Every structure is written in structure tokens, then in C-alpha cells.
Short mmCIF file of C-alpha atoms in Angstrom, two decimals:
data_model
loop_
_atom_site.label_atom_id
_atom_site.label_comp_id
_atom_site.label_asym_id
_atom_site.label_seq_id
_atom_site.Cartn_x
_atom_site.Cartn_y
_atom_site.Cartn_z
CA UNK A 196 93.00 68.86 -12.51
CA UNK A 197 94.37 65.73 -10.84
CA UNK A 198 92.37 62.50 -10.78
CA UNK A 199 92.11 62.83 -6.98
CA UNK A 200 90.55 66.30 -7.18
CA UNK A 201 88.29 65.17 -10.02
CA UNK A 202 87.06 62.30 -7.89
CA UNK A 203 86.48 64.65 -4.97
CA UNK A 204 84.49 66.99 -7.19
CA UNK A 205 82.34 64.10 -8.33
CA UNK A 206 81.77 62.92 -4.75
CA UNK A 207 80.56 66.41 -3.82
CA UNK A 208 77.43 65.91 -5.90
CA UNK A 209 77.13 62.12 -6.20
CA UNK A 210 76.28 61.90 -2.51
CA UNK A 211 73.94 60.18 -0.10
CA UNK A 212 71.41 62.63 1.28
CA UNK A 213 70.90 62.58 5.09
CA UNK A 214 67.62 61.10 6.30
CA UNK A 215 66.56 64.38 7.91
CA UNK A 216 66.96 66.12 4.54
CA UNK A 217 64.83 63.46 2.80
CA UNK A 218 62.15 63.91 5.45
CA UNK A 219 62.38 67.71 5.19
CA UNK A 220 62.04 67.56 1.42
CA UNK A 221 59.00 65.30 1.80
CA UNK A 222 57.49 67.75 4.28
CA UNK A 223 57.72 70.43 1.60
CA UNK A 224 55.18 68.46 -0.43
CA UNK A 225 53.01 68.09 2.66
CA UNK A 226 52.89 71.88 2.66
CA UNK A 227 52.20 72.01 -1.08
CA UNK A 228 49.20 69.72 -0.70
CA UNK A 229 47.74 71.67 2.22
CA UNK A 230 47.51 74.45 -0.34
CA UNK A 231 47.18 73.14 -3.88
CA UNK A 232 45.48 69.78 -3.36
CA UNK A 233 43.08 71.47 -0.96
CA UNK A 234 42.38 73.97 -3.74
CA UNK A 235 42.04 71.22 -6.35
CA UNK A 236 39.63 69.13 -4.27
CA UNK A 237 37.52 71.80 -2.56
CA UNK A 238 37.73 75.18 -4.33
CA UNK A 239 35.30 74.42 -7.15
CA UNK A 240 32.54 73.16 -4.86
CA UNK A 241 33.31 76.08 -2.51
CA UNK A 242 32.72 78.51 -5.37
CA UNK A 243 29.46 76.90 -6.54
CA UNK A 244 27.83 75.61 -3.34
CA UNK A 245 29.07 78.18 -0.77
CA UNK A 246 29.74 81.38 -2.72
CA UNK A 247 26.92 80.89 -5.21
CA UNK A 248 29.12 81.45 -8.28
CA UNK A 249 27.92 79.88 -11.53
CA UNK A 250 29.58 76.88 -13.15
CA UNK A 251 30.13 78.97 -16.29
CA UNK A 252 32.13 81.58 -14.36
CA UNK A 253 34.22 78.89 -12.66
CA UNK A 254 34.90 77.16 -15.98
CA UNK A 255 36.06 80.43 -17.55
CA UNK A 256 38.30 81.18 -14.55
CA UNK A 257 40.15 77.89 -14.92
CA UNK A 258 40.91 78.65 -18.56
CA UNK A 259 41.80 82.34 -18.16
CA UNK A 260 44.11 81.70 -15.21
CA UNK A 261 46.22 79.34 -17.32
CA UNK A 262 47.16 82.17 -19.66
CA UNK A 263 48.49 83.85 -16.53
CA UNK A 264 50.35 80.63 -15.68
CA UNK A 265 51.87 80.56 -19.16
CA UNK A 266 53.52 83.88 -18.32
CA UNK A 267 54.53 83.52 -14.69
CA UNK A 268 55.71 79.87 -14.63
CA UNK A 269 58.66 80.32 -17.05
CA UNK A 270 59.48 83.73 -15.52
CA UNK A 271 59.66 82.33 -11.98
CA UNK A 272 61.61 79.31 -13.23
CA UNK A 273 64.16 81.55 -14.93
CA UNK A 274 64.38 83.94 -11.95
CA UNK A 275 65.00 81.06 -9.55
CA UNK A 276 67.72 79.69 -11.86
CA UNK A 277 69.47 83.08 -11.66
CA UNK A 278 69.01 83.58 -7.91
CA UNK A 279 72.34 83.67 -6.06
CA UNK A 280 72.37 83.69 -2.24
CA UNK A 281 74.35 82.05 0.54
CA UNK A 282 71.39 79.66 0.94
CA UNK A 283 71.46 78.60 -2.72
CA UNK A 284 69.25 79.30 -5.71
CA UNK A 285 65.93 77.69 -4.75
CA UNK A 286 65.67 77.45 -0.95
CA UNK A 287 65.22 81.23 -0.36
CA UNK A 288 62.01 81.13 -2.40
CA UNK A 289 60.53 78.71 0.14
CA UNK A 290 61.46 80.99 3.03
CA UNK A 291 59.87 84.11 1.58
CA UNK A 292 57.18 82.77 -0.75
CA UNK A 293 55.40 80.47 1.71
CA UNK A 294 53.93 83.08 4.12
CA UNK A 295 52.81 85.29 1.23
CA UNK A 296 51.03 82.38 -0.43
CA UNK A 297 49.39 81.37 2.87
CA UNK A 298 47.84 84.83 3.25
CA UNK A 299 46.47 84.77 -0.31
CA UNK A 300 45.12 81.23 0.26
CA UNK A 301 43.05 82.54 3.18
CA UNK A 302 41.75 85.44 1.09
CA UNK A 303 40.77 83.03 -1.70
CA UNK A 304 38.54 81.05 0.68
CA UNK A 305 36.95 84.15 2.22
CA UNK A 306 33.40 83.83 0.90
CA UNK A 307 31.11 86.78 0.17
CA UNK A 308 27.82 85.10 -0.82
CA UNK A 309 25.79 88.31 -0.36
CA UNK A 310 27.82 90.28 -2.91
CA UNK A 311 26.56 90.81 -6.43
CA UNK A 312 27.46 88.21 -9.04
CA UNK A 313 29.86 90.63 -10.72
CA UNK A 314 31.64 91.49 -7.46
CA UNK A 315 31.93 87.83 -6.46
CA UNK A 316 33.33 86.88 -9.85
CA UNK A 317 35.86 89.74 -9.82
CA UNK A 318 37.02 88.81 -6.32
CA UNK A 319 37.32 85.16 -7.43
CA UNK A 320 39.44 86.05 -10.47
CA UNK A 321 41.82 88.39 -8.60
CA UNK A 322 42.42 86.19 -5.54
CA UNK A 323 42.79 82.99 -7.57
CA UNK A 324 45.28 84.50 -10.02
CA UNK A 325 47.38 85.98 -7.19
CA UNK A 326 47.21 82.60 -5.41
CA UNK A 327 48.48 80.88 -8.56
CA UNK A 328 51.41 83.30 -8.68
CA UNK A 329 52.25 82.76 -5.01
CA UNK A 330 52.07 79.00 -5.34
CA UNK A 331 54.29 79.14 -8.43
CA UNK A 332 56.90 81.13 -6.46
CA UNK A 333 57.08 78.27 -3.96
CA UNK A 334 56.35 75.13 -5.96
CA UNK A 335 58.70 75.61 -8.92
CA UNK A 336 61.77 76.25 -6.71
CA UNK A 337 60.66 73.40 -4.43
CA UNK A 338 60.33 70.94 -7.31
CA UNK A 339 63.64 72.05 -8.82
CA UNK A 340 65.42 71.72 -5.47
CA UNK A 341 65.39 67.90 -5.68
CA UNK A 342 67.89 67.93 -8.55
CA UNK A 343 70.35 70.06 -6.55
CA UNK A 344 70.46 67.79 -3.46
CA UNK A 345 72.43 65.03 -5.22
CA UNK A 346 73.23 63.58 -8.65
CA UNK A 347 72.99 60.00 -7.45
CA UNK A 348 70.07 58.37 -9.32
CA UNK A 349 69.24 55.93 -6.51
CA UNK A 350 69.27 58.73 -3.91
CA UNK A 351 66.97 60.80 -6.09
CA UNK A 352 64.58 57.85 -6.25
CA UNK A 353 64.60 57.69 -2.43
CA UNK A 354 64.09 61.46 -2.11
CA UNK A 355 61.09 61.32 -4.43
CA UNK A 356 59.74 58.30 -2.56
CA UNK A 357 59.92 60.33 0.66
CA UNK A 358 58.19 63.19 -1.12
CA UNK A 359 55.44 60.99 -2.51
CA UNK A 360 54.80 59.10 0.74
CA UNK A 361 54.53 62.38 2.64
CA UNK A 362 52.31 63.87 -0.07
CA UNK A 363 49.94 60.90 -0.16
CA UNK A 364 49.60 60.89 3.63
CA UNK A 365 48.90 64.63 3.53
CA UNK A 366 46.32 64.33 0.74
CA UNK A 367 44.41 61.63 2.55
CA UNK A 368 44.54 63.53 5.84
CA UNK A 369 43.18 66.61 4.05
CA UNK A 370 40.37 64.59 2.49
CA UNK A 371 39.51 62.93 5.81
CA UNK A 372 39.55 65.95 8.12
CA UNK A 373 38.42 68.86 5.93
CA UNK A 374 34.65 68.28 5.91
CA UNK A 375 34.51 67.48 9.66
CA UNK A 376 36.64 70.56 10.42
CA UNK A 377 34.44 72.79 8.26
CA UNK A 378 31.42 71.51 10.19
CA UNK A 379 33.15 71.90 13.56
CA UNK A 380 34.51 75.39 12.94
CA UNK A 381 31.51 76.73 11.06
CA UNK A 382 28.49 74.77 12.25
CA UNK A 383 25.70 75.74 9.89
CA UNK A 384 27.89 78.53 8.47
CA UNK A 385 29.97 76.77 5.80
CA UNK A 386 31.62 80.04 4.75
CA UNK A 387 33.06 80.56 8.25
CA UNK A 388 34.12 76.90 8.41
CA UNK A 389 36.04 77.11 5.13
CA UNK A 390 37.75 80.34 6.20
CA UNK A 391 38.99 78.98 9.55
CA UNK A 392 40.13 75.70 7.98
CA UNK A 393 42.13 77.69 5.44
CA UNK A 394 43.82 79.71 8.19
CA UNK A 395 44.95 76.41 9.72
CA UNK A 396 46.10 74.98 6.38
CA UNK A 397 47.96 78.18 5.48
CA UNK A 398 49.94 77.89 8.71
CA UNK A 399 50.81 74.26 7.95
CA UNK A 400 51.83 75.23 4.41
CA UNK A 401 54.26 77.86 5.74
CA UNK A 402 55.80 75.78 8.53
CA UNK A 403 56.41 72.78 6.25
CA UNK A 404 58.29 74.89 3.70
CA UNK A 405 60.34 76.60 6.40
CA UNK A 406 61.35 73.17 7.71
CA UNK A 407 62.31 72.12 4.17
CA UNK A 408 64.37 75.31 3.82
CA UNK A 409 66.16 74.70 7.13
CA UNK A 410 67.10 71.04 6.66
CA UNK A 411 68.11 70.76 2.99
CA UNK A 412 71.32 71.78 1.23
CA UNK A 413 71.97 72.54 -2.44
CA UNK A 414 75.16 70.82 -3.60
CA UNK A 415 74.69 70.75 -7.40
CA UNK A 416 75.71 74.07 -8.93
CA UNK A 417 75.06 75.23 -12.51
CA UNK A 418 78.08 75.36 -14.81
CA UNK A 419 79.81 78.74 -14.91
CA UNK A 420 78.75 80.34 -18.17
CA UNK A 421 77.38 83.44 -19.76
CA UNK A 422 73.70 84.18 -19.38
CA UNK A 423 71.66 81.99 -21.74
CA UNK A 424 68.85 83.59 -23.74
CA UNK A 425 65.28 82.30 -23.54
CA UNK A 426 65.49 81.34 -27.24
CA UNK A 427 68.51 79.14 -26.51
CA UNK A 428 66.76 77.56 -23.53
CA UNK A 429 63.67 76.80 -25.61
CA UNK A 430 65.84 75.28 -28.34
CA UNK A 431 67.68 73.14 -25.79
CA UNK A 432 64.39 71.93 -24.28
CA UNK A 433 63.05 71.07 -27.73
CA UNK A 434 66.09 68.80 -28.34
CA UNK A 435 65.54 66.96 -25.04
CA UNK A 436 63.28 64.07 -26.07
CA UNK A 437 62.99 62.46 -22.59
CA UNK A 438 61.96 65.86 -21.21
CA UNK A 439 59.28 66.30 -23.89
CA UNK A 440 57.88 62.86 -23.02
CA UNK A 441 57.90 63.76 -19.32
CA UNK A 442 56.22 67.07 -20.14
CA UNK A 443 53.46 65.29 -22.09
CA UNK A 444 53.02 62.87 -19.21
CA UNK A 445 52.66 65.76 -16.76
CA UNK A 446 50.03 67.42 -18.96
CA UNK A 447 47.96 64.24 -19.14
CA UNK A 448 48.52 63.74 -15.41
CA UNK A 449 47.08 67.21 -14.75
CA UNK A 450 44.01 66.66 -16.95
CA UNK A 451 43.23 63.33 -15.34
CA UNK A 452 44.05 63.96 -11.68
CA UNK A 453 42.59 67.42 -11.17
CA UNK A 454 39.51 66.85 -13.31
CA UNK A 455 38.68 63.77 -11.26
CA UNK A 456 39.59 65.40 -7.93
CA UNK A 457 37.28 68.34 -8.64
CA UNK A 458 34.51 65.80 -9.31
CA UNK A 459 35.01 63.72 -6.13
CA UNK A 460 32.83 65.71 -3.73
CA UNK A 461 30.19 66.25 -6.39
CA UNK A 462 30.14 62.49 -7.06
CA UNK A 463 29.62 61.47 -3.45
CA UNK A 464 27.18 64.32 -2.72
CA UNK A 465 24.99 64.07 -5.81
CA UNK A 466 25.48 60.55 -7.26
CA UNK A 467 26.00 58.40 -4.15
CA UNK A 468 23.73 60.77 -2.20
CA UNK A 469 26.00 61.26 0.85
CA UNK A 470 29.01 63.59 0.84
CA UNK A 471 30.25 62.03 4.11
CA UNK A 472 31.15 58.93 2.09
CA UNK A 473 34.01 61.05 0.73
CA UNK A 474 35.61 60.91 4.20
CA UNK A 475 35.14 57.11 4.37
CA UNK A 476 36.59 56.77 0.87
CA UNK A 477 39.64 58.85 1.85
CA UNK A 478 40.26 56.83 5.03
CA UNK A 479 40.34 53.58 3.06
CA UNK A 480 42.95 55.01 0.68
CA UNK A 481 45.60 55.82 3.33
CA UNK A 482 47.37 52.44 3.44
CA UNK A 483 47.30 51.87 -0.36
CA UNK A 484 48.73 55.38 -0.78
CA UNK A 485 51.74 54.65 1.40
CA UNK A 486 52.31 51.19 -0.08
CA UNK A 487 52.08 52.49 -3.65
CA UNK A 488 54.59 55.28 -3.08
CA UNK A 489 56.93 52.94 -1.21
CA UNK A 490 56.74 50.37 -4.02
CA UNK A 491 58.32 52.71 -6.58
CA UNK A 492 62.02 52.08 -5.71
CA UNK A 493 61.52 48.31 -5.88
CA UNK A 494 59.76 48.41 -9.26
CA UNK A 495 62.36 50.87 -10.57
CA UNK A 496 65.13 48.53 -9.38
CA UNK A 497 63.59 45.71 -11.44
CA UNK A 498 62.81 47.73 -14.57
CA UNK A 499 65.79 50.12 -14.46
CA UNK A 500 63.78 52.84 -16.23
CA UNK A 501 61.68 55.46 -14.42
CA UNK A 502 59.50 56.12 -17.47
CA UNK A 503 58.62 52.45 -17.85
CA UNK A 504 57.97 52.28 -14.10
CA UNK A 505 55.60 55.25 -14.38
CA UNK A 506 53.92 53.63 -17.41
CA UNK A 507 53.31 50.39 -15.50
CA UNK A 508 51.75 52.21 -12.54
CA UNK A 509 49.70 54.41 -14.90
CA UNK A 510 48.27 51.38 -16.71
CA UNK A 511 47.33 49.79 -13.38
CA UNK A 512 45.56 52.99 -12.34
CA UNK A 513 43.62 53.08 -15.61
CA UNK A 514 42.44 49.46 -15.49
CA UNK A 515 41.27 49.67 -11.87
CA UNK A 516 39.44 52.98 -12.40
CA UNK A 517 37.56 51.55 -15.37
CA UNK A 518 36.56 48.58 -13.18
CA UNK A 519 35.42 51.04 -10.47
CA UNK A 520 32.81 52.44 -12.88
CA UNK A 521 30.69 49.29 -12.49
CA UNK A 522 30.24 49.50 -8.71
CA UNK A 523 28.65 51.84 -6.16
CA UNK A 524 29.78 52.74 -2.63
CA UNK A 525 26.16 52.29 -1.48
CA UNK A 526 24.98 49.15 -3.30
CA UNK A 527 28.30 47.29 -3.75
CA UNK A 528 30.74 48.71 -1.16
CA UNK A 529 33.21 45.78 -1.08
CA UNK A 530 34.22 45.75 -4.77
CA UNK A 531 33.87 49.56 -4.91
CA UNK A 532 36.39 50.17 -2.14
CA UNK A 533 38.61 47.28 -3.26
CA UNK A 534 39.07 48.77 -6.74
CA UNK A 535 39.38 52.26 -5.21
CA UNK A 536 42.22 51.00 -3.00
CA UNK A 537 43.95 49.31 -5.95
CA UNK A 538 43.66 52.41 -8.11
CA UNK A 539 45.18 54.50 -5.31
CA UNK A 540 48.08 52.05 -4.90
CA UNK A 541 48.94 52.28 -8.60
CA UNK A 542 48.37 56.05 -8.70
CA UNK A 543 50.77 56.69 -5.81
CA UNK A 544 53.46 54.60 -7.48
CA UNK A 545 52.95 56.67 -10.63
CA UNK A 546 53.01 59.95 -8.72
CA UNK A 547 56.41 59.05 -7.26
CA UNK A 548 57.82 57.96 -10.60
CA UNK A 549 56.69 60.93 -12.70
CA UNK A 550 58.37 63.48 -10.43
CA UNK A 551 61.53 61.35 -10.13
CA UNK A 552 61.95 61.61 -13.92
CA UNK A 553 62.40 65.39 -14.16
CA UNK A 554 65.84 65.85 -12.52
CA UNK A 555 67.30 63.13 -14.75
CA UNK A 556 66.00 64.97 -17.83
CA UNK A 557 67.92 68.06 -16.68
CA UNK A 558 71.20 66.11 -16.72
CA UNK A 559 70.33 64.60 -20.09
CA UNK A 560 69.70 68.08 -21.47
CA UNK A 561 73.02 69.40 -20.12
CA UNK A 562 74.83 66.40 -21.64
CA UNK A 563 73.14 66.78 -25.05
CA UNK A 564 73.06 70.59 -25.44
CA UNK A 565 75.47 72.02 -22.85
CA UNK A 566 72.59 74.03 -21.30
CA UNK A 567 71.59 73.36 -17.69
CA UNK A 568 68.40 75.21 -16.72
CA UNK A 569 66.76 73.31 -13.84
CA UNK A 570 64.17 75.93 -12.90
CA UNK A 571 63.27 76.72 -16.52
CA UNK A 572 62.60 73.06 -17.30
CA UNK A 573 60.66 72.45 -14.09
CA UNK A 574 58.60 75.58 -14.82
CA UNK A 575 57.28 74.00 -18.01
CA UNK A 576 56.62 70.72 -16.21
CA UNK A 577 54.58 72.74 -13.70
CA UNK A 578 52.89 74.65 -16.51
CA UNK A 579 52.03 71.43 -18.35
CA UNK A 580 50.51 70.04 -15.17
CA UNK A 581 48.53 73.24 -14.57
CA UNK A 582 47.33 73.41 -18.18
CA UNK A 583 46.09 69.87 -17.72
CA UNK A 584 44.38 70.95 -14.50
CA UNK A 585 42.73 73.86 -16.34
CA UNK A 586 41.38 71.62 -19.09
CA UNK A 587 40.23 68.92 -16.67
CA UNK A 588 38.45 71.25 -14.23
CA UNK A 589 37.07 73.71 -16.77
CA UNK A 590 35.75 70.84 -18.92
CA UNK A 591 34.02 69.36 -15.88
CA UNK A 592 32.53 72.71 -14.90
CA UNK A 593 31.52 73.47 -18.48
CA UNK A 594 29.79 70.12 -18.99
CA UNK A 595 27.97 70.25 -15.65
CA UNK A 596 26.87 73.82 -16.34
CA UNK A 597 25.62 72.91 -19.84
CA UNK A 598 23.64 70.00 -18.36
CA UNK A 599 21.86 72.38 -15.95
CA UNK A 600 23.70 71.64 -12.67
CA UNK A 601 21.94 73.33 -9.73
CA UNK A 602 23.77 73.52 -6.37
CA UNK A 603 22.46 71.93 -3.17
CA UNK A 604 19.56 70.01 -4.73
CA UNK A 605 18.91 66.71 -6.52
CA UNK A 606 20.51 66.65 -9.96
CA UNK A 607 18.97 65.55 -13.24
CA UNK A 608 20.07 62.17 -14.69
CA UNK A 609 22.39 63.76 -17.28
CA UNK A 610 24.36 65.62 -14.59
CA UNK A 611 24.61 62.48 -12.46
CA UNK A 612 25.86 60.47 -15.45
CA UNK A 613 28.52 63.10 -16.21
CA UNK A 614 29.70 63.05 -12.58
CA UNK A 615 29.85 59.24 -12.65
CA UNK A 616 31.87 59.15 -15.87
CA UNK A 617 34.25 61.84 -14.56
CA UNK A 618 34.81 59.79 -11.40
CA UNK A 619 35.97 56.58 -13.06
CA UNK A 620 35.57 55.80 -16.76
CA UNK A 621 37.04 58.92 -18.39
CA UNK A 622 40.10 59.19 -16.10
CA UNK A 623 40.63 55.44 -16.48
CA UNK A 624 40.97 55.77 -20.25
CA UNK A 625 43.25 58.81 -19.89
CA UNK A 626 45.55 56.90 -17.55
CA UNK A 627 45.98 54.23 -20.24
CA UNK A 628 46.89 56.94 -22.76
CA UNK A 629 49.44 58.33 -20.28
CA UNK A 630 50.98 54.86 -19.92
CA UNK A 631 51.36 54.57 -23.69
CA UNK A 632 53.20 57.93 -23.85
CA UNK A 633 55.61 57.15 -21.02
CA UNK A 634 56.50 53.77 -22.52
CA UNK A 635 58.69 55.68 -25.00
CA UNK A 636 60.89 57.20 -22.25
CA UNK A 637 64.43 55.96 -22.86
CA UNK A 638 66.72 57.07 -19.99
CA UNK A 639 67.62 53.88 -18.15
CA UNK A 640 69.76 53.60 -15.04
CA UNK A 641 72.70 52.42 -17.18
CA UNK A 642 72.43 55.27 -19.70
CA UNK A 643 72.02 57.84 -16.92
CA UNK A 644 75.20 56.69 -15.19
CA UNK A 645 77.05 56.89 -18.52
CA UNK A 646 75.75 60.44 -19.05
CA UNK A 647 76.89 61.46 -15.55
CA UNK A 648 80.34 59.96 -16.11
CA UNK A 649 80.75 61.98 -19.33
CA UNK A 650 79.48 65.19 -17.70
CA UNK A 651 81.87 64.79 -14.79
CA UNK A 652 84.73 64.05 -17.17
CA UNK A 653 84.06 67.34 -19.01
CA UNK A 654 83.99 69.29 -15.75
CA UNK A 655 87.42 67.97 -14.70
CA UNK A 656 89.17 68.89 -17.96
#
């Protein structure tokens, strides 16, 4: 191949992504959060305080469903890698998977408090496990899609910044409007309020992913090769040290984030004594969320290493959350909300950085082993995150259940202490552990560009 054609081939993937595509990709994560973050923040308290399901049953669900995840995440990742359509490998999954998942989301939040305990638990297990499958069919292809839009490391940082800014805005909007909407739609009937809110959120979930499908384009294609066995893919992943570090970071991220998020409403309702403070808390976090996500490219530019950038933001999150433990929204609102805002700023910078790491690990793996398996690798990132979520949420439910949590009444001091620790001190320490892990990530901007040059040189031979 001539040097001119080789250069053209490189330019086909080392491209600047149009602004509308960056926005569309970010809107995909808006959709994801109107499903999964809504589930993470509200489903547990919906099960216990609206459906009347025991903490023990909820705790067991979170653990059992992860065995299901362990099966379907790698399968969906591999299937999406092998999908071949005129729209690409990953975008068709958004088109078809989003409406299916929206329907199951509505069914999951359809309460039946008058059913027997066995019937309620069975319904909970079936709908939640099908919801997990539907979300996997959308989220793994969506997350993998980023790596196919360009191979330019700076453009990927911008794409993930767009994603994170959109996600943080969506999360805070969800946290601000959900309780008022439940009250408005349902009045004194919380079950009806949750159901109608979920119909609305399912529609948003679908429309956001359809917009992402319509306005993005896959330009990075897998190398032409024979089908690679799962054993070979596992071996290749095991040799990819940056990927293993990112995977560990995602697991810790899942434990910390989702365990704390599941505790938020319980904390404000039972420790601070006013669940409406959750809405105030969420409103105060909007600006820090946007600033934190937007700060990522600038910190990355200075450090030149996404892992070190994520570690710095993670450490900041940990320190500020530990400080938050010593203040109350009722008795010391100024320092409480100040440290809450700081922790959100650092968290949103971390959230942008940790997802920006994954596509670069795919290129590193292809360079080191000759195996490129975007969906397969992202599937295990997703699985690690979900396993962390399972441990975080099931541990919270298990501890609260063991301490004799009783819904919709004043809690004993042990339950209140557990909720307080889960809100600030425990996640703060875990964020510091996450920072220590990510410090060992070694793909810098310089080494990435060298890897891409060698990969492109091989493709033009």
C-alpha cells in the first residue's frame, strides 16, 4: 500500500467527531441514567417502603441477579462484537433494545403491595432479572460505541466529557424531580406515582438512545480475522494490565457509588428526618457536577495519563466524603452542603476519566496480543461495575435488615448509625482505595500515540 493510501486509512479513524455526534453520544447516557441511575437510587426504597418487601429478600435479589449478569454480560458483549449490519456493530442494539428495556422498566416499578410475600418476591426477581438483561443489551453496545467513533485520544476525551456532563445533569434532574413527580402523579398513592413516573422515564430512555443511534457513526472496524474463541479472548484480556487495573477500578466504583446511592433516600428520610432534603441536596450538586465533568480534559492535559487523572479525582472524592461525615444538613447546613458540592465535583471528574480509559485499553490489547474485542472487554467492565453494585447494595440491605430496619417509622440508633456511615465515611475510604489502584495505570498520552502509530503501520503492510 502506498504511503498516501496508508495516511488516508489512518485519517479515516483518527478523526475529529462532529459536535452533533458528541452531543448525541452524551444523550445516550442521559437515557441510561433515566433507567439505571433511577433504579440504583429509588428501586430499593420502592421495594421496602412501597411494595412491603423485606430487606432480606432485596439483599438476596442483588446477589442472585449478579450470577445472571455474569452470564449475560459477556454473551451480549461477544454478540455485539460479531454483529454486522449497514448501521455498524453496536448502534442497532440501541435502536431495538431501548424500547424493550423501557417496557420492562415500567413492569419493574408496577407495585403489588396486596400480593402475598412469595408472589411479590417472585415478581421482583423475574422483572428485575429481565430488566438487567434489557439494560445490558443497550448499555454494553452503547459503552463500546465510543471506541468506534474515533481513535484520536483527545477526541475520545471530549466525547467522554460530553457523556459525563450529560449524565451528571440527568442524574441531578432525576434526583430533583422524582419525588415531586411521584407526589404529583400519585398523591397519597405512592405506587401509582412510581408507575407513572417510570412510564415517563422509559419514554425518555428510548428517545435518547434513538437519537444516539441516528447521529453517530462507527468508523473503527475490527481487523479481518478468523473467529476468536472465548478462551483466546480471556487470555488476551488477562495479558492486558491497564485493562485489569481499569476493571478493578470499575468494580470498586460500583461498590462505592451504588451502595451510597441506595442509602441516600434512607439517610435523608431516617437520619436527617426529612426526605425532601434529598431534593435540596440534589439541586445544590448540579453546578459542581457540570464543572467536575468539564474539568477532566484540562486535568488530563496537565497529567497526560487518564488513570492518574481518575486517581486524583477519586482521592478528592474520598477526602471530602470523609469530611462530610462530621456535619448534618439540619444542624450544620453550610459545611454539609459545601463538602457535598466538593465531593460531587471530584466524583464527576472521576466518572468522566474512568470511562475514558476503556477504549484506550482496547487498543493496547490489540497492540499487545493482536486480539481486538471491544464489546467483550466492555462487557467485563460493565460486569465488574454491576458486581460492585451487587455487593454495595446487598451489603447495605443485609446490614439494615440485621439491625432491625422497619419501613416508614423511626429507626433504632444502630440503623441510623449504619445509614450515616454508608452515606459518607465508608464510601470515602473506598474512594481512597480506588485512587491507590488507579495510580498504577500506565498508558500515557505519549505511549498511546506510539501504540496507535505501530498499529496503523501494521495495517498498511
